[in-house]
Coordinates of C-alpha atoms and ligand atoms in Angstrom, one line a residue:
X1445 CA 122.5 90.2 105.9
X1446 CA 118.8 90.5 105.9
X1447 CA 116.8 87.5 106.2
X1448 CA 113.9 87.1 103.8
X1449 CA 110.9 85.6 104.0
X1450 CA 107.6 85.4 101.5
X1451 CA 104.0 84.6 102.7
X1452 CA 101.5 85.0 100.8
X1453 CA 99.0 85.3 103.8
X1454 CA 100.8 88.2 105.0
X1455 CA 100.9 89.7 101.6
X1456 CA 97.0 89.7 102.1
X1457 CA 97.0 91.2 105.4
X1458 CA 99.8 93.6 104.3
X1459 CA 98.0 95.3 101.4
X1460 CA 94.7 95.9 103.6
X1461 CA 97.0 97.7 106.1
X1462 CA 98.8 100.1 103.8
X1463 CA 95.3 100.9 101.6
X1464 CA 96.8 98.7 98.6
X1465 CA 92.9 95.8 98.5
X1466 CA 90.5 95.9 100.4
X1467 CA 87.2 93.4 100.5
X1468 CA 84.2 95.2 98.4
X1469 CA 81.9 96.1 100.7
X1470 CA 83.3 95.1 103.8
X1471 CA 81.4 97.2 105.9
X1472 CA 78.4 94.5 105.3
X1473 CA 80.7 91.6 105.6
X1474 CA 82.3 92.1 102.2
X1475 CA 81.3 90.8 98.7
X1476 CA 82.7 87.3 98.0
X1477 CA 85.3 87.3 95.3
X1478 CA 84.9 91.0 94.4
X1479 CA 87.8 93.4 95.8
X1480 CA 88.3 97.2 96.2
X1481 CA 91.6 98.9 95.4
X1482 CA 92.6 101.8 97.9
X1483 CA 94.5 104.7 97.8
X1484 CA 98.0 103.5 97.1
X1485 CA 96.3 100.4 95.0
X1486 CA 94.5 102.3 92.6
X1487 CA 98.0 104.1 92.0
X1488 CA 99.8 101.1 91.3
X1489 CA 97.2 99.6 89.0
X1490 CA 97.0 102.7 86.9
X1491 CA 101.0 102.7 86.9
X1492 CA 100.3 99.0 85.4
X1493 CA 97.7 99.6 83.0
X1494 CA 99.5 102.6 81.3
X1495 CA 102.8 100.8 80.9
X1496 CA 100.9 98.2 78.9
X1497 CA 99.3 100.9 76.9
X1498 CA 101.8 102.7 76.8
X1499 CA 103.9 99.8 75.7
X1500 CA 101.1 98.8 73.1
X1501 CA 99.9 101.8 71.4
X1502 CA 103.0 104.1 71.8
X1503 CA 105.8 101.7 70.9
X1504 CA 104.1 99.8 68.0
X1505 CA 103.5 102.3 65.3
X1506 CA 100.4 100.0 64.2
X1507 CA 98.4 99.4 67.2
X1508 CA 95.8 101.8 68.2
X1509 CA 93.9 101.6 71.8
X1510 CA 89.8 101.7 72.0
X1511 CA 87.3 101.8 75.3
X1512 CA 84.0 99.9 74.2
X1513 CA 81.4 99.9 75.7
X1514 CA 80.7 97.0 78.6
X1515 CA 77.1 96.4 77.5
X1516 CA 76.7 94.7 74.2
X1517 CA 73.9 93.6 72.0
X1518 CA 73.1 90.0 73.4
X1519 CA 73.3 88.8 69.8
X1520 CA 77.5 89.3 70.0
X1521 CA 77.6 86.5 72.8
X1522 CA 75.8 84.0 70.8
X1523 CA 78.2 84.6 67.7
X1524 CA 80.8 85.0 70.1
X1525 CA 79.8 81.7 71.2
X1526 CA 79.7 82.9 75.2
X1527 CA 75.9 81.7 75.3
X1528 CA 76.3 78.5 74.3
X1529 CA 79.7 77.2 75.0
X1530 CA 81.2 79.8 77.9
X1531 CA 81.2 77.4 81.0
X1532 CA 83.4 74.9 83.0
X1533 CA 82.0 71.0 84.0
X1534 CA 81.1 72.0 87.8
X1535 CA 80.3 69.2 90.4
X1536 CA 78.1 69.2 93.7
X1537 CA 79.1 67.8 97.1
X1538 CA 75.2 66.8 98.3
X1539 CA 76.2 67.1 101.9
X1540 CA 78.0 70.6 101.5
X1541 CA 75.8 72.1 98.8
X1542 CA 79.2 73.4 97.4
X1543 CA 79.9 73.7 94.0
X1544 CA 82.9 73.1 92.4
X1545 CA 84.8 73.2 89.2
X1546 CA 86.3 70.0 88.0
X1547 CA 89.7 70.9 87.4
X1548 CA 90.0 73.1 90.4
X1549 CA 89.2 70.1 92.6
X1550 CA 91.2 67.6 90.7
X1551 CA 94.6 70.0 90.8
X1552 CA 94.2 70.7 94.2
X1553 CA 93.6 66.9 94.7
X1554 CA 96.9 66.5 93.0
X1555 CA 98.9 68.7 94.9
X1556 CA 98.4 66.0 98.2
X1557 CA 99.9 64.0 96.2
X1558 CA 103.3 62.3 95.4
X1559 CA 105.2 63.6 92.4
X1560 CA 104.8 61.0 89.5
X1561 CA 100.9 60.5 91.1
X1562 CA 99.9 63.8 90.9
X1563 CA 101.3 64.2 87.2
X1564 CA 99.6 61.2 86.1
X1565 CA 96.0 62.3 87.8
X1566 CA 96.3 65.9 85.6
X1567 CA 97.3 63.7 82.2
X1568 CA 94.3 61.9 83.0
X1569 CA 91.8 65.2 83.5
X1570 CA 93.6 66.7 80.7
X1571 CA 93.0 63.2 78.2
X1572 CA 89.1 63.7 79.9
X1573 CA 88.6 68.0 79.7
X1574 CA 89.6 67.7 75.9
X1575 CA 87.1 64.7 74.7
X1576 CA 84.4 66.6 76.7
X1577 CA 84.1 63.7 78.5
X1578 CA 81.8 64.6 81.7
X1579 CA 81.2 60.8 83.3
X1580 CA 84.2 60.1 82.6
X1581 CA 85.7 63.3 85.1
X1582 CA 83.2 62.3 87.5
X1583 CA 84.5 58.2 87.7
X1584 CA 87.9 60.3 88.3
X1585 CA 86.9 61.8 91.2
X1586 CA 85.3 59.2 92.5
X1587 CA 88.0 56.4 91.7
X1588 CA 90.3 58.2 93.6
X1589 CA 88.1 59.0 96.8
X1590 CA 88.2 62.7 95.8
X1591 CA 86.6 64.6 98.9
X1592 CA 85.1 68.0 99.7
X1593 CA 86.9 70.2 101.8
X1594 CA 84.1 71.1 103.7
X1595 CA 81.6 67.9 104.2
X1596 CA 84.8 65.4 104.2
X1597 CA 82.4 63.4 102.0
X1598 CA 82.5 61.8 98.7
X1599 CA 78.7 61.9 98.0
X1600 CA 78.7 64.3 94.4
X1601 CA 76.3 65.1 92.2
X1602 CA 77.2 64.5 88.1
X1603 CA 79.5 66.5 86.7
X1604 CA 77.6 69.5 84.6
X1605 CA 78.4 72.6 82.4
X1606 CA 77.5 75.8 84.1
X1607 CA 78.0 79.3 82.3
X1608 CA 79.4 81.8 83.3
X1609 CA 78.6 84.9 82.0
X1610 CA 76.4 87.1 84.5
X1611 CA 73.1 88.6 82.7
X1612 CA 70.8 91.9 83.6
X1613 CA 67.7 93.4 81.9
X1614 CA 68.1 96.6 79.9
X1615 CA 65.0 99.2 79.9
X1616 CA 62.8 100.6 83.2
X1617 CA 60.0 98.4 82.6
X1618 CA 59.9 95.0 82.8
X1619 CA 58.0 93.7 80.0
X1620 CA 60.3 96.0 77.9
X1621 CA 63.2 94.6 79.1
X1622 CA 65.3 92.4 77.2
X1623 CA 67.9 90.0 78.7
X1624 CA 72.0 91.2 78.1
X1625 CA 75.2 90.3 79.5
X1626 CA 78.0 92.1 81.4
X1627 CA 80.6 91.3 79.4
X1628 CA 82.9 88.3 80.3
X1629 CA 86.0 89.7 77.9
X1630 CA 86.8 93.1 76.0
X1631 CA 88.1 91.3 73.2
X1632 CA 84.5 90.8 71.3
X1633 CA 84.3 94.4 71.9
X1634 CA 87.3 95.1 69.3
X1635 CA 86.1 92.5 67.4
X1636 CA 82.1 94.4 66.5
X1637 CA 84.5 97.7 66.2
X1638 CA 87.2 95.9 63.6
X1639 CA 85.9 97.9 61.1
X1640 CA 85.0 101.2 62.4
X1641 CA 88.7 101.1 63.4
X1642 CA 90.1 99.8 60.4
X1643 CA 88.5 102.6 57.8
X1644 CA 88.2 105.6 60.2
X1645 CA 92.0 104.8 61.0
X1646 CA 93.2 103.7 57.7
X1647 CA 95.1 100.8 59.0
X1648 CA 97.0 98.2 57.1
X1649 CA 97.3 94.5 58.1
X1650 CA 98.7 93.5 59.9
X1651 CA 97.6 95.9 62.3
X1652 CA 96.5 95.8 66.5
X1653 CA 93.5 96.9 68.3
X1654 CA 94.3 97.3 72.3
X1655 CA 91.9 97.8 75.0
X1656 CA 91.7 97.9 78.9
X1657 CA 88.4 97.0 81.0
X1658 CA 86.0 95.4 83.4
X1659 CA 85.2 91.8 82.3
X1660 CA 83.0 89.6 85.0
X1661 CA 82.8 85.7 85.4
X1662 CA 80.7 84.5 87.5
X1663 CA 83.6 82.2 89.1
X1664 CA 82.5 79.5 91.1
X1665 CA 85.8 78.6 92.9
X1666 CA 86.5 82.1 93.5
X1667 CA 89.4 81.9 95.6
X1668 CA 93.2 82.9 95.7
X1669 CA 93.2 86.9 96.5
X1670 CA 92.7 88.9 93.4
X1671 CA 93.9 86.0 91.4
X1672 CA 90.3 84.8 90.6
X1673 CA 87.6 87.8 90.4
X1674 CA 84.0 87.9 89.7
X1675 CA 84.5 91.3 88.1
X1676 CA 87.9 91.8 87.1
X1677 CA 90.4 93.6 84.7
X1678 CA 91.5 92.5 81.1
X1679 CA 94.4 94.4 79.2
X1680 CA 93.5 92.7 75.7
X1681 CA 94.9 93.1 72.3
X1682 CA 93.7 92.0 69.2
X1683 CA 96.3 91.5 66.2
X1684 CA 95.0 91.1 63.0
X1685 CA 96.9 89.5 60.1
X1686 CA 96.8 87.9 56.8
X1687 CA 95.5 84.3 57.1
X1688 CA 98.7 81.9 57.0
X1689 CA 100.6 84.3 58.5
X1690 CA 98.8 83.8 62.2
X1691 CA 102.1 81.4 63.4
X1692 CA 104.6 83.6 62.6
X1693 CA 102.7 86.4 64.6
X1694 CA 101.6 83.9 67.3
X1695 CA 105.2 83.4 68.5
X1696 CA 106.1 87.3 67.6
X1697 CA 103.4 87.8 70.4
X1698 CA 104.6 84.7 72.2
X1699 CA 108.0 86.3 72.6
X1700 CA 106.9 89.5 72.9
X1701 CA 104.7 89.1 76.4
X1702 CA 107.3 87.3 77.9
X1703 CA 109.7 90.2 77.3
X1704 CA 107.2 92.8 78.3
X1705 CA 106.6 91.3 81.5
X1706 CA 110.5 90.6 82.2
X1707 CA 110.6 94.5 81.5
X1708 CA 108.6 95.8 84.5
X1709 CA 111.0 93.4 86.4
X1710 CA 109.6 89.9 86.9
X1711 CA 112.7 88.0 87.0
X1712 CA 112.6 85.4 83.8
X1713 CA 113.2 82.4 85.8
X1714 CA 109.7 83.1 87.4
X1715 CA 107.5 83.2 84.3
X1716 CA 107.2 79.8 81.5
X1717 CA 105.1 79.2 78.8
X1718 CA 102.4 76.4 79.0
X1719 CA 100.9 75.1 75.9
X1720 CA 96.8 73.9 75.9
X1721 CA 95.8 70.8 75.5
X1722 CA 92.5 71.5 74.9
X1723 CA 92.0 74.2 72.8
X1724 CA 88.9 76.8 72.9
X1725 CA 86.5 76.5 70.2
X1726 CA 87.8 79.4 68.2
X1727 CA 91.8 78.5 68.2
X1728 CA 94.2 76.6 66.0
X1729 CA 96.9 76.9 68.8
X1730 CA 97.0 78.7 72.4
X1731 CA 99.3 78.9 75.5
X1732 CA 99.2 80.7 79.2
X1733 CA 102.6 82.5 80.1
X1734 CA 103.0 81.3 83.7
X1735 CA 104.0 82.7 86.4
X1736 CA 105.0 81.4 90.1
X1737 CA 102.7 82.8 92.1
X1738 CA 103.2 81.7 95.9
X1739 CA 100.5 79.3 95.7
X1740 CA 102.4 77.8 92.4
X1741 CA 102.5 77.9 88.8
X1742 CA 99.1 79.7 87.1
X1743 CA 98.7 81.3 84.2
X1744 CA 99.1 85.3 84.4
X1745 CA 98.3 86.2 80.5
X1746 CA 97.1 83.9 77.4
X1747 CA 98.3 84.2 73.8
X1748 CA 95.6 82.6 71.5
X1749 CA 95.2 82.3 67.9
X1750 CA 92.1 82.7 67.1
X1751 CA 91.7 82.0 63.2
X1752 CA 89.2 84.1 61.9
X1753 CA 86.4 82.9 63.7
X1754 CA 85.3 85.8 65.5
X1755 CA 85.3 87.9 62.4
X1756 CA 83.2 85.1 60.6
X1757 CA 80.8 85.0 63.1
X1758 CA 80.2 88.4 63.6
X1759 CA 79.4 89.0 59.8
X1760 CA 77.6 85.7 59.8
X1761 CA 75.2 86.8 62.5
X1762 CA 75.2 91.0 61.9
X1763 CA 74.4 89.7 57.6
X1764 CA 77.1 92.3 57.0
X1765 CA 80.4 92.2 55.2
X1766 CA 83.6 91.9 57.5
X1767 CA 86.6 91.7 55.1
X1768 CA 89.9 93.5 54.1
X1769 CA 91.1 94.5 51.1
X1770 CA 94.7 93.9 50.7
X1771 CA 95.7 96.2 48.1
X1772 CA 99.8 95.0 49.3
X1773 CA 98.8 91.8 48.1
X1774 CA 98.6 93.1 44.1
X1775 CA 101.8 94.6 44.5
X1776 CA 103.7 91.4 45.6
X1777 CA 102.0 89.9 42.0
X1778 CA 99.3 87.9 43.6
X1779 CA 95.9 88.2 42.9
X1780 CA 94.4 90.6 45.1
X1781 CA 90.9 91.2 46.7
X1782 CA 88.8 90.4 50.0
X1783 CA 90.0 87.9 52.5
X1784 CA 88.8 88.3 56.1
X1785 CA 91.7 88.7 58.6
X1786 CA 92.9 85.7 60.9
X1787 CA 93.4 87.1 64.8
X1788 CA 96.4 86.4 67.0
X1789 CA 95.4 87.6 70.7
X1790 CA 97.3 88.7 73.9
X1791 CA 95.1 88.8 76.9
X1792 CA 96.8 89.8 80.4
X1793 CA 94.5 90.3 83.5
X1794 CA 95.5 93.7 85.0
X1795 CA 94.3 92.1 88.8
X1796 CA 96.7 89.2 87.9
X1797 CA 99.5 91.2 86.8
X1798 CA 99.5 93.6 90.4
X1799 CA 99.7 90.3 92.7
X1800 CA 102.5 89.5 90.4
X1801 CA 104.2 92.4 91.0
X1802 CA 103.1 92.8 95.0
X1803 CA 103.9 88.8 95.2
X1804 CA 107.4 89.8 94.0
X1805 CA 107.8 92.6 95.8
X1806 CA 106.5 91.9 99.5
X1807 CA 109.8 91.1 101.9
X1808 CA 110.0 90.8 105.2
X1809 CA 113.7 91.4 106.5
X1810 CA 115.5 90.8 109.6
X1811 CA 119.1 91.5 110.9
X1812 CA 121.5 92.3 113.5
X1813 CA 122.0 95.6 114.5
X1814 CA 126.0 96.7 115.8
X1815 CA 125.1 96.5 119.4
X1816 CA 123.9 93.1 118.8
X1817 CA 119.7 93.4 118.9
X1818 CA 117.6 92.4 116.1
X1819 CA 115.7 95.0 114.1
X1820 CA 113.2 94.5 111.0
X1821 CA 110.9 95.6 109.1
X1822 CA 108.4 94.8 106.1
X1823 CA 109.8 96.1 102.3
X1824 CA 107.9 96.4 99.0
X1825 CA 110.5 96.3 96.7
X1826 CA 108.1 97.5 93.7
X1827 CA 110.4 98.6 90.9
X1828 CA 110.7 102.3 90.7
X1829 CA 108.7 103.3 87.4
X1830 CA 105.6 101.2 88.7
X1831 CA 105.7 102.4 92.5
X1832 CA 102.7 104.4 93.7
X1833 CA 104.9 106.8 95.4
X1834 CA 108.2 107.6 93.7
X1835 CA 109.7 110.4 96.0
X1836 CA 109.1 111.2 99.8
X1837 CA 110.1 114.3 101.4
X1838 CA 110.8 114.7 104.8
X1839 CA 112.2 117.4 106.9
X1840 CA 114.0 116.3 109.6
X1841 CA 112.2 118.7 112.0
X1842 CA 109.3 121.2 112.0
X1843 CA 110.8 124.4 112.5
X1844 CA 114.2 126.0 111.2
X1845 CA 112.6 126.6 108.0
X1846 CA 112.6 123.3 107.1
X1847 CA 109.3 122.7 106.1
X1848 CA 109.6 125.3 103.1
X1849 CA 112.7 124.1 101.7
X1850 CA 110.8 120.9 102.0
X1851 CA 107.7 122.1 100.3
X1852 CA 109.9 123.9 97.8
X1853 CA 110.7 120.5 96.6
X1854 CA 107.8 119.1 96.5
X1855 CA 106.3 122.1 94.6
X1856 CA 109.3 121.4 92.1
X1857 CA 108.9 117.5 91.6
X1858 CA 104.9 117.1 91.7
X1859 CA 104.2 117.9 88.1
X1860 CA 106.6 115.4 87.4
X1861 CA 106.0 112.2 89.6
X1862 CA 103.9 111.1 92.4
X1863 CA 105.7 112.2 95.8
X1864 CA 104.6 112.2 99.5
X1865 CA 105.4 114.9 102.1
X1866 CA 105.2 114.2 105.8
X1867 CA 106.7 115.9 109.1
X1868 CA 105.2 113.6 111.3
X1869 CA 107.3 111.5 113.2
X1870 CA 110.6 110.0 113.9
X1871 CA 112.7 110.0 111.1
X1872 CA 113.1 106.5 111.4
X1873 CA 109.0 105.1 111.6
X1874 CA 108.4 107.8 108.3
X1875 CA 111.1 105.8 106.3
X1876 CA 109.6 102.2 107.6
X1877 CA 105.8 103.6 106.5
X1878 CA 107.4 104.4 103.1
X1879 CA 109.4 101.2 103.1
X1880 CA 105.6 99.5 104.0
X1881 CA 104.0 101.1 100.5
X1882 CA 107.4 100.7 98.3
X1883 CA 108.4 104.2 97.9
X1884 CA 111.5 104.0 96.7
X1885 CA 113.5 106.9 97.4
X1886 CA 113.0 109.7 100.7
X1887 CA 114.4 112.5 101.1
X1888 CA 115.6 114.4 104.2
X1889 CA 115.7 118.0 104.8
X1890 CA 117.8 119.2 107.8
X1891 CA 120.4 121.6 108.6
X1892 CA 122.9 121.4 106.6
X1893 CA 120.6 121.7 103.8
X1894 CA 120.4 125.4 104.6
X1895 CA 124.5 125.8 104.8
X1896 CA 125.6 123.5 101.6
X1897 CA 122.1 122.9 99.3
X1898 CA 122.6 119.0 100.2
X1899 CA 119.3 116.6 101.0
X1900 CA 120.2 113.3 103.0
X1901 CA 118.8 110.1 99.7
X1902 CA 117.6 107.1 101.3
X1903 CA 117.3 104.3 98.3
X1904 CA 114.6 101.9 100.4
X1905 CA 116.3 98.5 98.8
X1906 CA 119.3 98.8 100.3
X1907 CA 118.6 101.1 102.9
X1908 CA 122.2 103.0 102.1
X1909 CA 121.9 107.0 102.3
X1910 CA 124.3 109.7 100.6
X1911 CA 124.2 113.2 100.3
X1912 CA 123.3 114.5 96.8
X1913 CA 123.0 118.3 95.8
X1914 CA 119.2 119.4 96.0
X1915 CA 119.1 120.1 92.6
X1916 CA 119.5 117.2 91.1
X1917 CA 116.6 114.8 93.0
X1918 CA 114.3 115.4 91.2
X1919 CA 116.5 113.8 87.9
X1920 CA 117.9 111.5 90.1
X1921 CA 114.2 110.0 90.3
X1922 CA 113.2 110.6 86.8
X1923 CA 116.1 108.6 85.9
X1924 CA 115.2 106.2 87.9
X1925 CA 111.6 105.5 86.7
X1926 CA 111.9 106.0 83.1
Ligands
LIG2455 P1 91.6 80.6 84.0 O1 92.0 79.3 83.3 O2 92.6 81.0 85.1 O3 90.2 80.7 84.4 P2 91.1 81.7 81.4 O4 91.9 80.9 80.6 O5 89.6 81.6 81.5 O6 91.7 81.8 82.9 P3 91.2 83.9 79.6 O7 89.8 83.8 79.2 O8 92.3 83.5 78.7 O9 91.4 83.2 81.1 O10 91.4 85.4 80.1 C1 92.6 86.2 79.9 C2 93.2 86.6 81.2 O11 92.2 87.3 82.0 C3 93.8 85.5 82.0 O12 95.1 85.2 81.6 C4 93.8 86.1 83.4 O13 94.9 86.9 83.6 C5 92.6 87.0 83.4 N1 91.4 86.4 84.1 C6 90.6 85.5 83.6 N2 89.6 85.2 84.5 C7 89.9 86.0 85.6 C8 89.3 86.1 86.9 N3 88.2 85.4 87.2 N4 89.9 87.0 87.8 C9 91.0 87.7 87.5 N5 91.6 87.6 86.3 C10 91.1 86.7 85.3

């Protein structure tokens, strides 16, 4: 039996080596908190993102997808509310000049402790977060003798709000210029577009707006991988419905994400709901789905109901008239006319969502072999319909015609799927590099292929092999990823 083992440090190491993250810029000593996703990366994001699209705007008859723009007017993050209440209380060691965010130090804090400590500590900084209470976080930390990681030292600075949003100038010339932001969430991007959307598209509440894109925080604990970027990936979706109805929808969405996520295979036992305490300035109720990530439980997507304060803002601060006209509503016998739409949100970060799925799939198996030595090897057991690489084909040998049966099949599957053709090689190291970037099925070409029209399948999770009729790989794999 193979032995299995999870680290989340080799993980790390393991997607450099196989071109799944690299560090941005690391030819200069790398950008901190910024990443770059390489050749078999990039694959298995996109893989991600268009499931959730796909998922979104194909399978829900009233959703439609948009791509805004990442530079709005800087008059959307003051109705927003980003200018004036996007940031976290931050604290400074004075010995370390390092900055940290309250909660981040307080959690990690926690986790040295014992059990029923540590819970009560979090009660505490949750009691504190949610009454805005700043003096009374920093007489936490110092209490309980809270220290920086770096200096050893409790000498800290107040505790302070610090925004996040990174700002640039727009226009060549200085004086010219005016001050905007890069965005720090796609969602206000649906909300300016609600009603572009809504007439050019004829939709009828309730009714969804999706989007994918860049969003950037300027993250002060930037730390954990992927799972905490300074310019990372949202997959957001805005729902919007007739006020009173938003609770019904909230848990529709609730339920929803969970199932979704149990869908591209993250086992159910690994994901939980965590409700706010403290909710954002805009919401009447909010919760994170969790997953476990190796470093523990953290939230992986947020479902937020966010009244209709967005909306209200936006005409409040554009003097223009954002309202529906519910023309269902005179039908049912009520009075009918204007109301402006209350907003239930999913919001998923695509970054997240991939060291979810390379978390879950990273294995590192050992066993004995018949004549009694150990062999191994390193496994990403991505699920087939999000792998990068869904077929290889390999002929066993470089001559004996081989190769062009070989190519025949790749020349048959590629319009189909992604697959990977090498000659290179042992037989044995090609299906360990395949093994390395999750392929999950290769194909070998030998002789016998030439006498009977038979390919050698190798399924990479359990490593068994059968003989299947050429003709039917490539089915065999669109089965398998659909
Ligand atoms: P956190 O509490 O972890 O900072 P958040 O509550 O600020 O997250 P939201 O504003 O709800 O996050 O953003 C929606 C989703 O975007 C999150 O669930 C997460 O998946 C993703 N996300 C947010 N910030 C980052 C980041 N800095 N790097 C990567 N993904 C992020």
């Amino acid at each position: 039996m193979a032995n299995e083992i999870n680290n989340f440090q080799e993980i790390i190491s393991h997607c450099k080596e196989y071109g799944f993250i690299f560090q941005s810029s690391e030819l200069y000593d790398g950008l901190s908190a910024v990443y770059d996703y390489g050749q078999m990366g990039a694959q298995l994001k996109k893989n991600l993102r268009d499931e959730w699209w796909k998922s979104m705007t194909q399978l829900h008859d009233n959703i439609v997808g948009i791509d805004a723009a990442i530079f709005m007017h800087p008059t959307v993050w003051k109705a927003s509310g980003h200018v004036d209440n996007f940031s976290d209380p931050m604290i400074d060691n004075k010995d370390s000049n390092k900055r940290y965010r309250v909660d981040h130090l307080i959690e990690a804090y926690s986790e040295t402790l014992d059990k029923t400590a540590g819970e009560a500590i979090l009660i505490e900084m949750d009691r504190l977060l949610a009454a805005d209470d700043l003096a009374g976080l920093k007489t936490l930390i110092d209490n309980n003798k809270i220290k920086c990681i770096i200096s050893k030292t409790c000498n800290w600075t107040d505790v302070r709000q610090f925004n996040l949003m990174f700002s640039t100038q727009i226009g060549s010339v200085a004086e010219e210029s005016d001050t905007i932001y890069l965005r720090p969430e796609t969602a206000q991007g649906i909300f300016v577009n609600f009603l572009n959307v809504q007439k050019t598209g004829r939709m009828k509440i309730p009714f969804g707006i999706a989007q994918t894109g860049k969003a950037f925080r300027n993250e002060i604990v930037a730390r954990q991988f992927i799972f905490r970027m300074r310019e990372f990936e949202q997959m957001e979706m805005q729902f919007f419905v007739r006020p009173g109805t938003q609770m019904e929808w909230y848990n529709f969405w609730k339920e929803t994400r969970k199932k979704w996520h149990e869908s591209i295979g993250i086992p159910a036992e690994k994901l939980r709901y965590h409700d706010h305490v403290k909710l954002a300035h805009y919401a009447d109720a909010a919760l994170d789905i969790e997953f476990e990530f190796p470093f523990g439980w953290k939230e992986l997507e947020g479902i937020h109901s966010r009244t209709d304060f967005d909306l209200t803002q936006h005409a409040t601060y554009s003097k223009k008239k954002i309202q529906y006209f519910d023309n269902d509503l005179n039908a049912e016998g009520k009075p009918y006319g204007n109301y402006t739409p209350f907003v239930v949100e999913t919001s998923v970060g695509l970054d997240r969502l991939f060291l979810t799925v390379i978390s879950l799939a990273y294995t590192e198996e050992k066993w004995n072999k018949e004549d009694g030595t150990e062999d191994s090897r390193v496994v990403m057991k991505i699920p087939a319909k999000i792998a990068p690489i869904k077929l290889a084909i390999l002929p066993l040998l470089k001559k004996d015609g081989l190769p062009e049966i070989a190519s025949q099949l790749m020349h048959d599957c590629k319009q189909q799927f992604h697959c990977f053709y090498e000659e290179k090689d042992a037989i044995g190291k090609r299906y360990r590099r395949m093994d390395a970037i999750g392929t999950p099925f290769c194909v070998t070409i030998d002789h016998q292929t030439k006498e009977d029209n038979t390919v050698t399948i190798r399924y990479r999770d359990t490593m068994l092999q059968e003989r299947i009729n050429f003709a039917d790989v490539k089915n065999l794999v669109i089965n398998a990823c659909s």
